[in-house]
CSV table of C-alpha atoms in Angstrom, one decimal:
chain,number,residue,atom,x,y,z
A,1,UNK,CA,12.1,-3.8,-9.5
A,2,UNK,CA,11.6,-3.9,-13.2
A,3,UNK,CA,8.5,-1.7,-14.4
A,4,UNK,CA,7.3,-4.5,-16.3
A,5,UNK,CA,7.2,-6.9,-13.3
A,6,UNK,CA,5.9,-3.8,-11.5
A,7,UNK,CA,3.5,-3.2,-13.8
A,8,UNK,CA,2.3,-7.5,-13.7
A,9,UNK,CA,1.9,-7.1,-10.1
A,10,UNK,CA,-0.3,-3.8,-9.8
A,11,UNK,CA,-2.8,-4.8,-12.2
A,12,UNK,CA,-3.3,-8.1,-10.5
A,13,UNK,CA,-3.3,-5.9,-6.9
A,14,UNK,CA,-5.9,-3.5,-8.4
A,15,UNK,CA,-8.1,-6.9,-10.0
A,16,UNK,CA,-8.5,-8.4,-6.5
A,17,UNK,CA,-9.1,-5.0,-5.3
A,18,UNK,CA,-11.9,-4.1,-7.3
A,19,UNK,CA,-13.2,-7.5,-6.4
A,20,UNK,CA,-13.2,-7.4,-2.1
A,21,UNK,CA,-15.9,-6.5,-0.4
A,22,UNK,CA,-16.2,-2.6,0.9
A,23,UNK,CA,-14.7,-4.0,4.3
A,24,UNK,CA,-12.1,-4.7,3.4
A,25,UNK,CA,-8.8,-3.0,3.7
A,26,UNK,CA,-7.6,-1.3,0.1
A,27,UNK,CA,-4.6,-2.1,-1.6
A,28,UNK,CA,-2.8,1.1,-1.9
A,29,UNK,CA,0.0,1.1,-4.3
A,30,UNK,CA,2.8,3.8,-4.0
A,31,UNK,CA,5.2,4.1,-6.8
A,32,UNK,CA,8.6,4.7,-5.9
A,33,UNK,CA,12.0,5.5,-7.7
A,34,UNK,CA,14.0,8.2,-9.3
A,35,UNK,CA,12.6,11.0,-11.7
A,36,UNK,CA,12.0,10.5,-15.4
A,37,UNK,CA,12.0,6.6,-14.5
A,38,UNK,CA,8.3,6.0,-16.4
A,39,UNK,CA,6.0,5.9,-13.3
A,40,UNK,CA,3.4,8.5,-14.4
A,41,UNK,CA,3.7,6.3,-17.7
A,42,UNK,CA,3.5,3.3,-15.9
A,43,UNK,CA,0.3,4.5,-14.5
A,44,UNK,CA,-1.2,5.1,-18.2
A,45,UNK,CA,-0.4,2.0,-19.3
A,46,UNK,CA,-2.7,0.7,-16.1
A,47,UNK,CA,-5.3,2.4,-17.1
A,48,UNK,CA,-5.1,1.6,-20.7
A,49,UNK,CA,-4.6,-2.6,-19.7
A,50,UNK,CA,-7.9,-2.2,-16.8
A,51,UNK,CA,-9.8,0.1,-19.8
A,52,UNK,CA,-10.4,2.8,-17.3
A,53,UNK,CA,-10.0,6.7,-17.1
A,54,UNK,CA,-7.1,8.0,-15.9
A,55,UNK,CA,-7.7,11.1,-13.5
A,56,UNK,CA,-4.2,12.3,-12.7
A,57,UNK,CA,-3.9,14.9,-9.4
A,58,UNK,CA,-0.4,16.2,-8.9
A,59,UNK,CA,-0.4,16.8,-5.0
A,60,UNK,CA,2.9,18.8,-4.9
A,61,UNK,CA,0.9,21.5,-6.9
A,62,UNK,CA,-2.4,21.9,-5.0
A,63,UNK,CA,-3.3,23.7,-2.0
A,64,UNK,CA,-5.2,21.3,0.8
A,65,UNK,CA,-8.2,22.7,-0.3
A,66,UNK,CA,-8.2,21.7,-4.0
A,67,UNK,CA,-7.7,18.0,-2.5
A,68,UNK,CA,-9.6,17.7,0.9
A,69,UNK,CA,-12.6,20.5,-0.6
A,70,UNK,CA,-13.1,23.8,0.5
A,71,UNK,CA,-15.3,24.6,3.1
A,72,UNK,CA,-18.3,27.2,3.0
A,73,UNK,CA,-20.9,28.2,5.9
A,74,UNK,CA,-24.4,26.5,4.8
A,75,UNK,CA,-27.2,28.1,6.8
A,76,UNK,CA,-26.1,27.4,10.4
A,77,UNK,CA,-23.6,24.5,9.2
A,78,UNK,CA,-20.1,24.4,7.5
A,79,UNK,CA,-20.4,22.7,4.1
A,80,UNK,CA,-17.6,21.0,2.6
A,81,UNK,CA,-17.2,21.8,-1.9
A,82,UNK,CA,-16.7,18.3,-4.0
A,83,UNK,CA,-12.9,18.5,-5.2
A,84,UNK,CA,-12.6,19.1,-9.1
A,85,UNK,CA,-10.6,15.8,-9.0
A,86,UNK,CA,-13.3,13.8,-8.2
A,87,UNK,CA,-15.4,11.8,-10.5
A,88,UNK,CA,-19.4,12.2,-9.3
A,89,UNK,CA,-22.1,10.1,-10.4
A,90,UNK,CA,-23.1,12.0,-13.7
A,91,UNK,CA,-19.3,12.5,-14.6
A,92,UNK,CA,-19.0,8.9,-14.2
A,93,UNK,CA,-21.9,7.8,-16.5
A,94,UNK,CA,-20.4,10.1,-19.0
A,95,UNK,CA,-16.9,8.9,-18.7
A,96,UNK,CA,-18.3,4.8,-18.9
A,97,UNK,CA,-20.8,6.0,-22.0
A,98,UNK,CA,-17.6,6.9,-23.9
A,99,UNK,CA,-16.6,3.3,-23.2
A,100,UNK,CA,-14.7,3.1,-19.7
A,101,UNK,CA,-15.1,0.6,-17.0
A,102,UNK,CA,-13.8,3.0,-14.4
A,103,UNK,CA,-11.6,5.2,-13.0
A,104,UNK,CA,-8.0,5.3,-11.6
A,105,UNK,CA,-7.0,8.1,-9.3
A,106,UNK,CA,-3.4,8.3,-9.6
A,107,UNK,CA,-1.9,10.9,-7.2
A,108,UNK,CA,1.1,11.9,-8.2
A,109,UNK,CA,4.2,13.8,-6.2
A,110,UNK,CA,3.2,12.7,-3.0
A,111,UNK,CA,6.2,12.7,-0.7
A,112,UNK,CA,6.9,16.2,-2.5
A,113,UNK,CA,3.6,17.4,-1.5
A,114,UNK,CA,2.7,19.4,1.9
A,115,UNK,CA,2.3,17.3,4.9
A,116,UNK,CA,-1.7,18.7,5.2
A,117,UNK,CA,-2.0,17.2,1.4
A,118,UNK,CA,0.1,13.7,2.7
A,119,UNK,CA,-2.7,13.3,6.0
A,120,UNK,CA,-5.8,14.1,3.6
A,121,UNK,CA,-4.2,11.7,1.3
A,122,UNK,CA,-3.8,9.1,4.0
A,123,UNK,CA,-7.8,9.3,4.7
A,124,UNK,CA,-8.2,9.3,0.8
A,125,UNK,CA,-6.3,5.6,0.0
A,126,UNK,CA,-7.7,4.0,3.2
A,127,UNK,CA,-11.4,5.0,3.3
A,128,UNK,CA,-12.0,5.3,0.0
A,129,UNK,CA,-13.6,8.9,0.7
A,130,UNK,CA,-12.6,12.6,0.7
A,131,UNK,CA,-15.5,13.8,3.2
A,132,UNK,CA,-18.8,13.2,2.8
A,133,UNK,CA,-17.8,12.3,-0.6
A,134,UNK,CA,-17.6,8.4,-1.2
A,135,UNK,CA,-15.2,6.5,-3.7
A,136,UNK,CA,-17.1,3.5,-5.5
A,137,UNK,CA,-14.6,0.7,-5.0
A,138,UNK,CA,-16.3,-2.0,-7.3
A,139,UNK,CA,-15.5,1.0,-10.5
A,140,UNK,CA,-12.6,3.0,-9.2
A,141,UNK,CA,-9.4,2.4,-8.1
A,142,UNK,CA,-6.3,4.6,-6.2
A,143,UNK,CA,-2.7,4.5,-6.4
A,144,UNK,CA,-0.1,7.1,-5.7
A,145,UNK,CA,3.7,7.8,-6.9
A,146,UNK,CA,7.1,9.7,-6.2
A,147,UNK,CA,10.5,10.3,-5.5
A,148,UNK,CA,12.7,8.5,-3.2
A,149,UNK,CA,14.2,10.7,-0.2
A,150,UNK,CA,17.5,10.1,-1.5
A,151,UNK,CA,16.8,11.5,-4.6
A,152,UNK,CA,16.8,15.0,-2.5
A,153,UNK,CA,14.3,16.1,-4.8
A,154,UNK,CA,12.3,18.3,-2.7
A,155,UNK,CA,10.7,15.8,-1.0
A,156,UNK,CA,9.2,15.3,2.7
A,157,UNK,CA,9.2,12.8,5.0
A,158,UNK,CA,5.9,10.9,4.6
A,159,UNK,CA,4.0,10.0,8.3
A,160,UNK,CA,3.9,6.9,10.0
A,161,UNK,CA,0.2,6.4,9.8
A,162,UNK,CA,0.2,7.2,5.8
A,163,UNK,CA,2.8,5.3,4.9
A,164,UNK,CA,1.5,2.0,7.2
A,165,UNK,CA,-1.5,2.2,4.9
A,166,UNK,CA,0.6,2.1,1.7
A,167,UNK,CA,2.0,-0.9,-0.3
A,168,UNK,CA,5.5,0.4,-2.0
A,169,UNK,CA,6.9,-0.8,-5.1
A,170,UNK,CA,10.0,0.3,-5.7
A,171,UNK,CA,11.1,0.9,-9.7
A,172,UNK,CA,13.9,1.5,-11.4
A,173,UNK,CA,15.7,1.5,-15.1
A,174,UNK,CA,15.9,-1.7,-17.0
A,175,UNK,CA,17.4,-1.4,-20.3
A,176,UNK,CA,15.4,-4.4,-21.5
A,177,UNK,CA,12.2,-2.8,-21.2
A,178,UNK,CA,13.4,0.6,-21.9
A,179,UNK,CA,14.3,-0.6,-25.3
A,180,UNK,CA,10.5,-2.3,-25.7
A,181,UNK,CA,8.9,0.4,-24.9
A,182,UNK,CA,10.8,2.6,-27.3
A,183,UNK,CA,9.9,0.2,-30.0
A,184,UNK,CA,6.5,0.4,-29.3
A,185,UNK,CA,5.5,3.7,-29.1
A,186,UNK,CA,8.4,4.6,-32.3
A,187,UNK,CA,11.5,6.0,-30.9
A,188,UNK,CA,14.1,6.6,-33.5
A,189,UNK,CA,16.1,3.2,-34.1
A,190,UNK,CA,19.2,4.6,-33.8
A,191,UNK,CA,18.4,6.1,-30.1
A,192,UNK,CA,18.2,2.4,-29.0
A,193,UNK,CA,21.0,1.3,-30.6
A,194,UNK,CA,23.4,3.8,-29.2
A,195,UNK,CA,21.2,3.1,-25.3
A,196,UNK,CA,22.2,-1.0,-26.6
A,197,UNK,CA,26.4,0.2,-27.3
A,198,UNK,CA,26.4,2.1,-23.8
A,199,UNK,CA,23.9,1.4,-21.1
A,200,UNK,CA,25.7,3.5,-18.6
A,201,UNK,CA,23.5,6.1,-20.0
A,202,UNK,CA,20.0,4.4,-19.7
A,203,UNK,CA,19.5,6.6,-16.7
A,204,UNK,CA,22.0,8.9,-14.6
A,205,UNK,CA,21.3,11.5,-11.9
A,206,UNK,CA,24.2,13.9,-11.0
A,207,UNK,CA,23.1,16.5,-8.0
A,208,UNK,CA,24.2,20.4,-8.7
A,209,UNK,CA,27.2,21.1,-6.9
């Protein structure tokens, strides 16, 4: 699929999910296709169309803790830290008094993240919590992204559980919207005219020998 088709369909997936009621089941989009395609761009792009805050949480990088919390003894109990990824109450009145309507939690590098990241992940897209720490779903929204397991790009084989509770959209190159894009944001002319004369070389991926 086309990012720009990809890119329609999200934003009217994340529009009627902002709008269900809390029991409801999320939509969970997952971003899928080969590196350097433009998903992580894709996902600003979101943000900037919806006018929300883009919190971006690569989960290949972090330790369970820094997504699940960290847990500390609290008197006779076991208390669970908030996650420096997530947006509280008084971060979120900041972030919508400089002129946000929300947030989008995009979690990057999933299937090249731990499985222990991948199960706290699962709980994450699904209940709309990390914890005892709730997710407003009327103001925030969460999406994922990575590799394909073809790719062979380090990535792992995602569970059956997390990736019943995901909604994939598959992405690849389109020289079309390649060339837009470039347009847009400035690109050198003569790059797109030379990606116009050979398209071959829009997007390649050789494995090391």
């Amino acid at each position: 699929m086309r990012l720009s088709l990809a890119k329609t369909i999200i934003l009217e997936g994340i529009k009627k999910n902002l709008a269900q009621k809390p029991n409801h089941k999320p939509i969970s989009f997952h971003l899928e296709g080969s590196m350097g395609i433009g998903k992580t761009a894709l996902a600003k792009q979101i943000a900037e169309d919806l006018g929300f805050y883009l919190v971006n949480i690569s989960l290949a990088q972090l330790d369970p803790t820094d997504i699940g919390g960290m847990r500390m003894p609290d008197g006779n109990k076991m208390k669970v830290l908030q996650p420096d990824w997530y947006v509280d109450a008084d971060r979120m009145a900041e972030i919508k008094a400089d002129g946000y309507k929300g947030v989008l939690y995009f979690f990057d590098e999933l299937p090249q993240s731990p499985i222990l990241n991948m199960n706290i992940y699962a709980q994450i897209c699904d209940e709309y919590r990390v914890g005892e720490y709730k997710i407003d779903r009327s103001e925030c929204y969460i999406m994922s992204a990575g590799n394909k397991l073809s790719d062979k790009a380090g990535t792992n084989q995602m569970p059956s559980h997390l990736i019943d509770r995901l909604t994939f959209v598959e992405v690849e190159a389109n020289l079309d919207d390649t060339c837009r894009y470039f347009a847009k944001v400035g690109v050198d002319h003569r790059y797109i005219g030379w990606l116009r004369f050979q398209p071959e070389f829009l997007h390649q991926f050789k494995q090391g020998e």
